[in-house]
Coordinates of C-alpha atoms and ligand atoms in Angstrom, one line a residue:
X1 CA 107.4 129.3 154.5
X2 CA 109.1 132.7 154.3
X3 CA 111.2 133.7 157.3
X4 CA 109.0 136.7 158.4
X5 CA 105.8 134.8 158.1
X6 CA 107.3 132.0 160.0
X7 CA 108.4 134.2 162.9
X8 CA 105.0 135.8 163.1
X9 CA 103.2 132.4 162.9
X10 CA 105.5 131.1 165.6
X11 CA 104.9 134.1 167.8
X12 CA 101.2 133.6 167.4
X13 CA 101.1 129.9 168.2
X14 CA 103.7 130.2 171.0
X15 CA 101.1 131.4 173.4
X16 CA 98.8 128.5 172.6
X17 CA 101.0 125.5 172.1
X18 CA 103.5 123.6 174.3
X19 CA 107.2 124.5 173.5
X20 CA 107.9 121.2 171.7
X21 CA 105.3 121.8 169.0
X22 CA 106.5 125.3 168.4
X23 CA 110.2 124.3 167.9
X24 CA 109.2 121.5 165.6
X25 CA 107.2 123.8 163.4
X26 CA 109.9 126.4 163.5
X27 CA 112.5 124.0 162.2
X28 CA 110.8 123.0 159.0
X29 CA 112.7 124.4 156.1
X30 CA 110.9 124.5 152.7
X31 CA 112.9 123.8 149.6
X32 CA 111.7 124.0 146.0
X33 CA 113.6 121.8 143.6
X34 CA 113.2 122.4 139.8
X35 CA 114.7 119.2 138.5
X36 CA 115.6 118.7 134.7
X37 CA 113.4 115.6 134.2
X38 CA 113.8 111.8 134.4
X39 CA 115.8 111.1 131.2
X40 CA 118.6 109.0 132.6
X41 CA 120.0 106.8 135.4
X42 CA 122.1 109.8 136.4
X43 CA 118.9 111.9 136.8
X44 CA 117.2 109.2 138.9
X45 CA 120.3 109.1 141.3
X46 CA 120.3 112.9 141.5
X47 CA 116.6 113.1 142.4
X48 CA 117.0 110.3 145.0
X49 CA 119.9 112.2 146.5
X50 CA 117.8 115.3 147.0
X51 CA 114.8 113.4 148.3
X52 CA 117.0 111.5 150.8
X53 CA 118.6 114.6 152.1
X54 CA 115.6 117.0 152.1
X55 CA 113.3 114.6 153.7
X56 CA 110.6 115.2 156.3
X57 CA 112.7 113.3 158.9
X58 CA 115.6 115.7 158.3
X59 CA 113.3 118.7 158.9
X60 CA 112.5 119.7 155.3
X61 CA 109.4 120.2 153.2
X62 CA 110.6 119.4 149.7
X63 CA 108.6 120.7 146.8
X64 CA 109.9 118.6 143.9
X65 CA 109.0 119.4 140.3
X66 CA 110.1 117.1 137.4
X67 CA 110.3 119.6 134.5
X68 CA 110.4 116.9 131.8
X69 CA 113.2 118.6 129.9
X70 CA 110.9 121.6 129.2
X71 CA 112.6 125.0 129.7
X72 CA 109.3 126.9 130.0
X73 CA 108.0 124.4 132.6
X74 CA 111.2 124.9 134.6
X75 CA 110.8 128.7 134.7
X76 CA 107.2 128.1 135.7
X77 CA 108.2 125.8 138.5
X78 CA 110.6 128.4 139.9
X79 CA 107.9 131.0 139.8
X80 CA 105.5 128.7 141.6
X81 CA 108.1 128.3 144.4
X82 CA 108.3 132.1 144.7
X83 CA 104.5 132.2 145.0
X84 CA 104.6 129.5 147.7
X85 CA 107.2 131.5 149.5
X86 CA 109.7 128.7 150.0
X87 CA 112.8 129.3 152.0
X88 CA 115.3 128.1 149.3
X89 CA 115.1 127.2 145.6
X90 CA 117.3 124.6 144.0
X91 CA 117.6 124.7 140.2
X92 CA 119.3 122.2 137.9
X93 CA 119.1 124.3 134.7
X94 CA 118.0 122.4 131.6
X95 CA 119.9 124.9 129.4
X96 CA 122.6 127.3 130.4
X97 CA 121.1 130.6 129.2
X98 CA 118.0 132.7 129.6
X99 CA 117.9 132.8 133.4
X100 CA 118.5 136.4 134.4
X101 CA 114.8 137.5 134.6
X102 CA 113.5 134.7 136.8
X103 CA 116.6 134.8 139.0
X104 CA 116.0 138.5 139.5
X105 CA 112.4 137.6 140.6
X106 CA 113.9 135.2 143.2
X107 CA 116.3 137.9 144.3
X108 CA 113.5 140.4 144.7
X109 CA 111.5 137.9 146.7
X110 CA 114.5 137.4 148.9
X111 CA 114.8 133.7 148.2
X112 CA 118.3 132.3 147.9
X113 CA 118.8 130.1 144.8
X114 CA 121.3 127.2 144.8
X115 CA 122.2 125.9 141.3
X116 CA 123.2 122.2 141.0
X117 CA 124.8 120.1 138.3
X118 CA 124.4 122.1 135.1
X119 CA 125.6 125.7 135.1
X120 CA 123.8 129.0 134.4
X121 CA 126.1 131.0 132.1
X122 CA 124.3 134.3 131.7
X123 CA 123.4 135.3 135.2
X124 CA 125.2 135.2 138.6
X125 CA 122.1 135.9 140.7
X126 CA 122.4 132.7 142.7
X127 CA 124.3 132.0 146.0
X128 CA 126.1 128.8 145.1
X129 CA 126.6 126.2 142.4
X130 CA 127.4 122.6 143.2
X131 CA 128.3 120.3 140.3
X132 CA 130.9 118.9 137.9
X133 CA 133.5 120.3 135.5
X134 CA 132.0 119.0 132.2
X135 CA 134.9 120.3 130.2
X136 CA 137.4 118.3 132.3
X137 CA 135.2 115.2 131.7
X138 CA 135.5 115.8 127.9
X139 CA 139.2 116.4 128.1
X140 CA 139.7 113.2 130.2
X141 CA 137.8 111.1 127.7
X142 CA 139.9 112.5 124.8
X143 CA 143.3 112.3 126.6
X144 CA 142.5 108.7 127.6
X145 CA 141.6 107.9 124.0
X146 CA 144.9 109.4 122.8
X147 CA 147.0 107.3 125.2
X148 CA 144.9 104.1 124.6
X149 CA 145.1 104.4 120.8
X150 CA 148.9 104.8 121.1
X151 CA 149.1 101.7 123.3
X152 CA 147.0 99.7 120.9
X153 CA 148.8 101.0 117.8
X154 CA 145.6 102.5 116.3
X155 CA 146.8 105.5 114.3
X156 CA 143.5 106.7 112.7
X157 CA 140.6 107.8 114.8
X158 CA 137.3 108.2 113.0
X159 CA 134.9 109.5 115.6
X160 CA 131.1 109.7 115.9
X161 CA 129.6 111.6 118.8
X162 CA 126.1 111.2 120.2
X163 CA 125.8 114.4 122.2
X164 CA 123.6 115.3 125.2
X165 CA 120.8 117.8 125.2
X166 CA 121.8 120.7 123.0
X167 CA 122.6 123.9 125.0
X168 CA 122.9 122.2 128.3
X169 CA 126.2 123.0 130.0
X170 CA 126.9 119.2 130.3
X171 CA 126.7 118.9 126.5
X172 CA 128.6 122.1 125.8
X173 CA 131.4 121.2 128.3
X174 CA 131.9 117.6 127.2
X175 CA 131.8 118.6 123.5
X176 CA 134.3 121.4 124.0
X177 CA 136.7 119.4 126.2
X178 CA 136.7 116.4 123.8
X179 CA 136.7 118.3 120.5
X180 CA 139.6 120.6 121.5
X181 CA 141.9 117.7 122.1
X182 CA 140.6 115.9 119.0
X183 CA 141.4 119.0 116.8
X184 CA 144.9 119.4 118.3
X185 CA 145.6 115.8 117.4
X186 CA 144.0 116.0 113.9
X187 CA 141.5 113.3 114.6
X188 CA 138.6 112.8 112.2
X189 CA 135.4 114.1 113.9
X190 CA 132.9 112.6 111.4
X191 CA 129.6 113.8 113.0
X192 CA 127.9 114.9 116.2
X193 CA 124.2 114.6 116.7
X194 CA 122.1 114.9 119.8
X195 CA 120.6 111.9 121.5
X196 CA 119.0 114.1 124.2
X197 CA 120.7 112.1 127.0
X198 CA 118.1 109.2 126.5
X199 CA 118.4 105.6 125.5
X200 CA 115.8 106.0 122.7
X201 CA 117.7 109.1 121.4
X202 CA 121.0 107.2 121.5
X203 CA 119.6 104.3 119.6
X204 CA 118.0 106.5 116.9
X205 CA 121.1 108.5 116.2
X206 CA 123.3 105.4 116.1
X207 CA 120.9 103.7 113.7
X208 CA 121.3 106.6 111.3
X209 CA 125.1 106.6 111.9
X210 CA 125.3 102.9 111.1
X211 CA 123.5 103.5 107.8
X212 CA 125.3 106.7 106.8
X213 CA 128.8 105.9 107.9
X214 CA 129.0 102.1 107.5
X215 CA 132.6 100.9 107.8
X216 CA 133.9 104.4 108.3
X217 CA 134.2 104.8 112.1
X218 CA 136.1 103.2 114.9
X219 CA 135.2 105.4 117.9
X220 CA 131.7 106.2 119.3
X221 CA 131.4 108.8 122.0
X222 CA 128.1 108.8 123.9
X223 CA 127.7 111.8 126.3
X224 CA 125.9 109.6 128.9
X225 CA 125.4 105.9 129.7
X226 CA 121.8 105.8 128.6
X227 CA 122.7 107.0 125.1
X228 CA 125.4 104.3 125.1
X229 CA 122.8 101.6 126.0
X230 CA 120.7 102.7 122.9
X231 CA 123.8 103.0 120.7
X232 CA 124.8 99.4 121.7
X233 CA 121.3 98.1 120.6
X234 CA 121.7 99.9 117.2
X235 CA 125.2 98.5 116.7
X236 CA 124.1 95.0 117.7
X237 CA 121.3 95.2 115.0
X238 CA 123.8 96.5 112.4
X239 CA 126.4 93.8 113.2
X240 CA 129.0 96.4 114.5
X241 CA 131.1 95.1 117.4
X242 CA 132.2 97.4 120.2
X243 CA 134.3 97.3 123.4
X244 CA 137.9 96.2 124.0
X245 CA 139.3 94.3 121.0
X246 CA 136.3 94.9 118.7
X247 CA 135.5 97.2 115.8
X248 CA 134.5 100.3 117.9
X249 CA 136.0 101.9 120.9
X250 CA 132.9 102.9 122.9
X251 CA 133.3 105.9 125.3
X252 CA 130.6 106.9 127.8
X253 CA 130.0 109.5 130.5
X254 CA 128.2 109.3 133.9
X255 CA 129.5 105.8 135.1
X256 CA 126.2 104.9 136.8
X257 CA 125.8 101.3 138.1
X258 CA 124.5 100.0 134.7
X259 CA 127.2 101.8 132.8
X260 CA 129.9 100.3 135.0
X261 CA 128.3 96.8 134.5
X262 CA 128.8 97.3 130.8
X263 CA 132.4 98.3 131.3
X264 CA 132.9 95.1 133.4
X265 CA 131.2 93.1 130.6
X266 CA 133.7 94.4 128.0
X267 CA 131.1 96.5 126.1
X268 CA 131.9 100.1 127.1
X269 CA 135.6 100.6 126.7
X270 CA 136.0 103.5 129.2
X271 CA 133.4 105.4 131.3
X272 CA 134.0 109.0 132.7
X273 CA 132.1 109.7 135.8
X274 CA 129.8 112.5 136.6
X275 CA 128.8 112.4 140.3
X276 CA 125.1 113.1 140.9
X277 CA 125.2 113.0 144.7
X278 CA 125.2 116.8 145.2
X279 CA 122.4 117.1 147.8
X280 CA 124.6 116.8 150.9
X281 CA 126.7 119.7 149.7
X282 CA 123.6 121.7 148.9
X283 CA 122.5 121.1 152.5
X284 CA 125.9 122.4 153.7
X285 CA 125.2 125.6 151.7
X286 CA 121.8 125.9 153.3
X287 CA 123.2 125.5 156.8
X288 CA 125.9 128.0 156.0
X289 CA 123.3 130.6 154.8
X290 CA 121.0 129.8 157.8
X291 CA 124.0 130.6 160.1
X292 CA 124.3 133.9 158.4
X293 CA 127.6 133.1 156.7
X294 CA 128.7 133.2 153.1
X295 CA 128.9 129.8 151.3
X296 CA 131.4 128.9 148.6
X297 CA 130.3 130.2 145.2
X298 CA 131.3 127.0 143.5
X299 CA 131.6 123.5 144.9
X300 CA 133.0 120.7 142.6
X301 CA 132.1 117.1 142.9
X302 CA 134.8 114.4 143.0
X303 CA 134.8 112.0 140.0
X304 CA 136.7 109.0 138.7
X305 CA 137.6 107.6 135.3
X306 CA 136.7 103.9 134.9
X307 CA 137.9 101.0 132.8
X308 CA 139.1 97.4 133.0
X309 CA 142.8 96.9 133.7
X310 CA 143.8 96.3 130.1
X311 CA 142.3 99.7 129.2
X312 CA 143.9 101.6 132.0
X313 CA 146.6 103.9 130.6
X314 CA 148.5 106.9 132.0
X315 CA 147.3 110.3 130.8
X316 CA 147.3 113.9 131.8
X317 CA 144.8 116.8 131.6
X318 CA 146.6 120.2 131.2
X319 CA 149.8 118.6 132.6
X320 CA 148.0 117.1 135.6
X321 CA 148.5 113.3 135.8
X322 CA 145.2 111.4 136.1
X323 CA 144.4 108.2 138.1
X324 CA 142.1 105.7 136.5
X325 CA 139.9 103.3 138.6
X326 CA 139.5 99.6 137.8
X327 CA 135.9 98.4 137.6
X328 CA 135.5 95.6 140.1
X329 CA 132.3 94.1 141.7
X330 CA 132.9 96.2 144.8
X331 CA 133.1 99.4 142.8
X332 CA 129.9 98.5 140.9
X333 CA 128.2 97.7 144.2
X334 CA 129.2 101.0 145.7
X335 CA 128.0 103.1 142.7
X336 CA 124.6 104.8 142.3
Ligands
GYE1 O1 125.2 113.3 132.3 C1 122.9 112.9 132.0 C2 121.8 113.6 132.5 O2 123.3 117.1 133.6 C3 125.3 116.0 134.1 O3 122.2 115.0 132.5 C4 123.9 115.9 133.8 C5 123.5 115.0 132.6 C6 124.0 113.6 132.8 O4 120.6 113.4 131.9 O5 122.8 111.5 132.1

């Protein structure tokens, strides 16, 4: 409900209802959330985080739309939130560009927009963004690979990448961060095709890779865990071994529970976290706005780089030493 309508409605019922009911009605904050879809474990954790925080018990009316990775549907969802006169709009942008028109509509309607996870790169008409530095994640994976290959005495790196959804800031950042380091070090980037952040996509791309590049690769980079699950099925079927001590170094991103279980099982060689639990920080932004104060424009999530002890090596990103975290049962238990 929009603020003005809410005040009027409250004033009208105030004469008729006991004070308790008025204040309960007054406190409900409506939030529209245009979620990317349901493509991955990461996405499930992100959705749950928002549903937990913006619950009825916490005083929210959450209007949740799963946009099924459809850019047009996502813009439609945002417009439907404007029509419903919600108090706040949360967007996790499927792709990074093409946002200025709809964000201008939100601005004209006086509804604050909070962007989470992926970035909007061609408009700044939102109050805050809460998410991860995807380029740093890509650099971390590559700098780890460099240090690990040195330790293992592997001097030729022939790399296949299964990228995320093309044009999403998560894909762009991870590819840029990784590929810059790869090029500096003269590694052989054989191919990069999208698996759309899904298990089925990862499997399909890897099946093609196993046929086209048989015996020619020793590193597979999957831009999320679900793609890695699919890639593992394809490699199993093609008789390619992966994980510590095997044919292929398998790198993944997200580090959700099932991904870390595969690290512990010696299948994924290292997993670079992307933290999906943004909702509590989004609520802080909403509370700051409600108090009439200015929230931070950018809020970064904290993330860890995971491996088993034998695969933990020292590395730096732009001169900053990085800590790696050993995957243990407790760590898996605490993950999302
Ligand atoms: O890595 C992937 C999800 O935008 C960071 O989207 C997110 C990515 C995440 O589908 O699993």
